[in-house]
Amino acid sequence: MRRLAGASLLSTVIGAVFLLLPQAYDRPSYQDLALMLGVLAPAGTLVFTRFVAGARRDVSPVREGERQ
């Protein structure tokens, strides 16, 4: 759960940085990167969540009294 929150926060921070870079370096191409990140970041979060949920589903819980 912490990794998911970290991934979402990281994409937000990087998007903000990519919006500030064009102002500093006078390069509008960085704005395109920010827009692409804004579109792809939610999809990446969903893929990451699906990956983590699939990894947990493969591991069966050990019940009390059962052997491995």
mmCIF file of C-alpha atoms in Angstrom:
data_model
loop_
_atom_site.group_PDB
_atom_site.id
_atom_site.type_symbol
_atom_site.label_atom_id
_atom_site.label_comp_id
_atom_site.label_asym_id
_atom_site.label_seq_id
_atom_site.Cartn_x
_atom_site.Cartn_y
_atom_site.Cartn_z
ATOM 1 C CA MET A 1 0.000 0.000 0.000
ATOM 2 C CA ARG A 2 2.874 2.379 0.738
ATOM 3 C CA ARG A 3 4.426 1.717 -2.651
ATOM 4 C CA LEU A 4 1.179 2.573 -4.388
ATOM 5 C CA ALA A 5 0.932 5.874 -2.538
ATOM 6 C CA GLY A 6 4.588 6.557 -3.303
ATOM 7 C CA ALA A 7 4.118 5.861 -7.015
ATOM 8 C CA SER A 8 1.136 8.203 -7.185
ATOM 9 C CA LEU A 9 2.955 10.934 -5.292
ATOM 10 C CA LEU A 10 6.077 10.540 -7.399
ATOM 11 C CA SER A 11 4.158 10.932 -10.647
ATOM 12 C CA THR A 12 2.528 14.095 -9.296
ATOM 13 C CA VAL A 13 5.841 15.597 -8.219
ATOM 14 C CA ILE A 14 7.554 14.744 -11.508
ATOM 15 C CA GLY A 15 4.624 16.222 -13.424
ATOM 16 C CA ALA A 16 4.981 19.462 -11.472
ATOM 17 C CA VAL A 17 8.716 19.526 -12.157
ATOM 18 C CA PHE A 18 8.105 19.017 -15.878
ATOM 19 C CA LEU A 19 5.710 21.966 -15.795
ATOM 20 C CA LEU A 20 8.285 24.205 -14.090
ATOM 21 C CA LEU A 21 11.239 23.257 -16.325
ATOM 22 C CA PRO A 22 9.897 25.026 -19.442
ATOM 23 C CA GLN A 23 9.760 28.253 -17.466
ATOM 24 C CA ALA A 24 13.372 27.872 -16.330
ATOM 25 C CA TYR A 25 14.944 26.713 -19.612
ATOM 26 C CA ASP A 26 12.506 28.275 -22.096
ATOM 27 C CA ARG A 27 11.854 24.908 -23.760
ATOM 28 C CA PRO A 28 8.211 24.118 -24.466
ATOM 29 C CA SER A 29 8.974 20.462 -25.220
ATOM 30 C CA TYR A 30 9.075 19.741 -21.477
ATOM 31 C CA GLN A 31 5.406 20.673 -21.292
ATOM 32 C CA ASP A 32 4.686 17.793 -23.647
ATOM 33 C CA LEU A 33 6.415 15.450 -21.199
ATOM 34 C CA ALA A 34 4.234 16.740 -18.378
ATOM 35 C CA LEU A 35 1.097 16.165 -20.435
ATOM 36 C CA MET A 36 2.143 12.629 -21.375
ATOM 37 C CA LEU A 37 2.945 11.867 -17.744
ATOM 38 C CA GLY A 38 -0.449 13.184 -16.728
ATOM 39 C CA VAL A 39 -2.100 10.793 -19.172
ATOM 40 C CA LEU A 40 0.062 7.739 -18.496
ATOM 41 C CA ALA A 41 0.531 7.982 -14.705
ATOM 42 C CA PRO A 42 -2.980 6.799 -13.735
ATOM 43 C CA ALA A 43 -2.674 3.863 -16.130
ATOM 44 C CA GLY A 44 0.706 3.000 -14.626
ATOM 45 C CA THR A 45 -0.791 3.078 -11.146
ATOM 46 C CA LEU A 46 -3.526 0.672 -12.230
ATOM 47 C CA VAL A 47 -0.986 -1.694 -13.799
ATOM 48 C CA PHE A 48 1.139 -1.584 -10.647
ATOM 49 C CA THR A 49 -1.908 -2.320 -8.492
ATOM 50 C CA ARG A 50 -2.865 -5.252 -10.718
ATOM 51 C CA PHE A 51 0.686 -6.606 -10.520
ATOM 52 C CA VAL A 52 0.786 -6.416 -6.713
ATOM 53 C CA ALA A 53 -2.688 -7.942 -6.378
ATOM 54 C CA GLY A 54 -1.679 -10.807 -8.674
ATOM 55 C CA ALA A 55 1.462 -11.462 -6.645
ATOM 56 C CA ARG A 56 -0.551 -11.678 -3.427
ATOM 57 C CA ARG A 57 -3.113 -13.994 -4.971
ATOM 58 C CA ASP A 58 -0.387 -16.545 -5.824
ATOM 59 C CA VAL A 59 0.640 -16.903 -2.181
ATOM 60 C CA SER A 60 -1.770 -19.036 -0.209
ATOM 61 C CA PRO A 61 -2.086 -18.266 3.506
ATOM 62 C CA VAL A 62 -0.875 -20.917 5.928
ATOM 63 C CA ARG A 63 -3.573 -21.837 8.375
ATOM 64 C CA GLU A 64 -2.924 -22.870 11.905
ATOM 65 C CA GLY A 65 -2.250 -26.596 12.136
ATOM 66 C CA GLU A 66 -1.328 -27.022 8.443
ATOM 67 C CA ARG A 67 2.081 -27.923 7.173
ATOM 68 C CA GLN A 68 3.781 -26.236 4.283
#
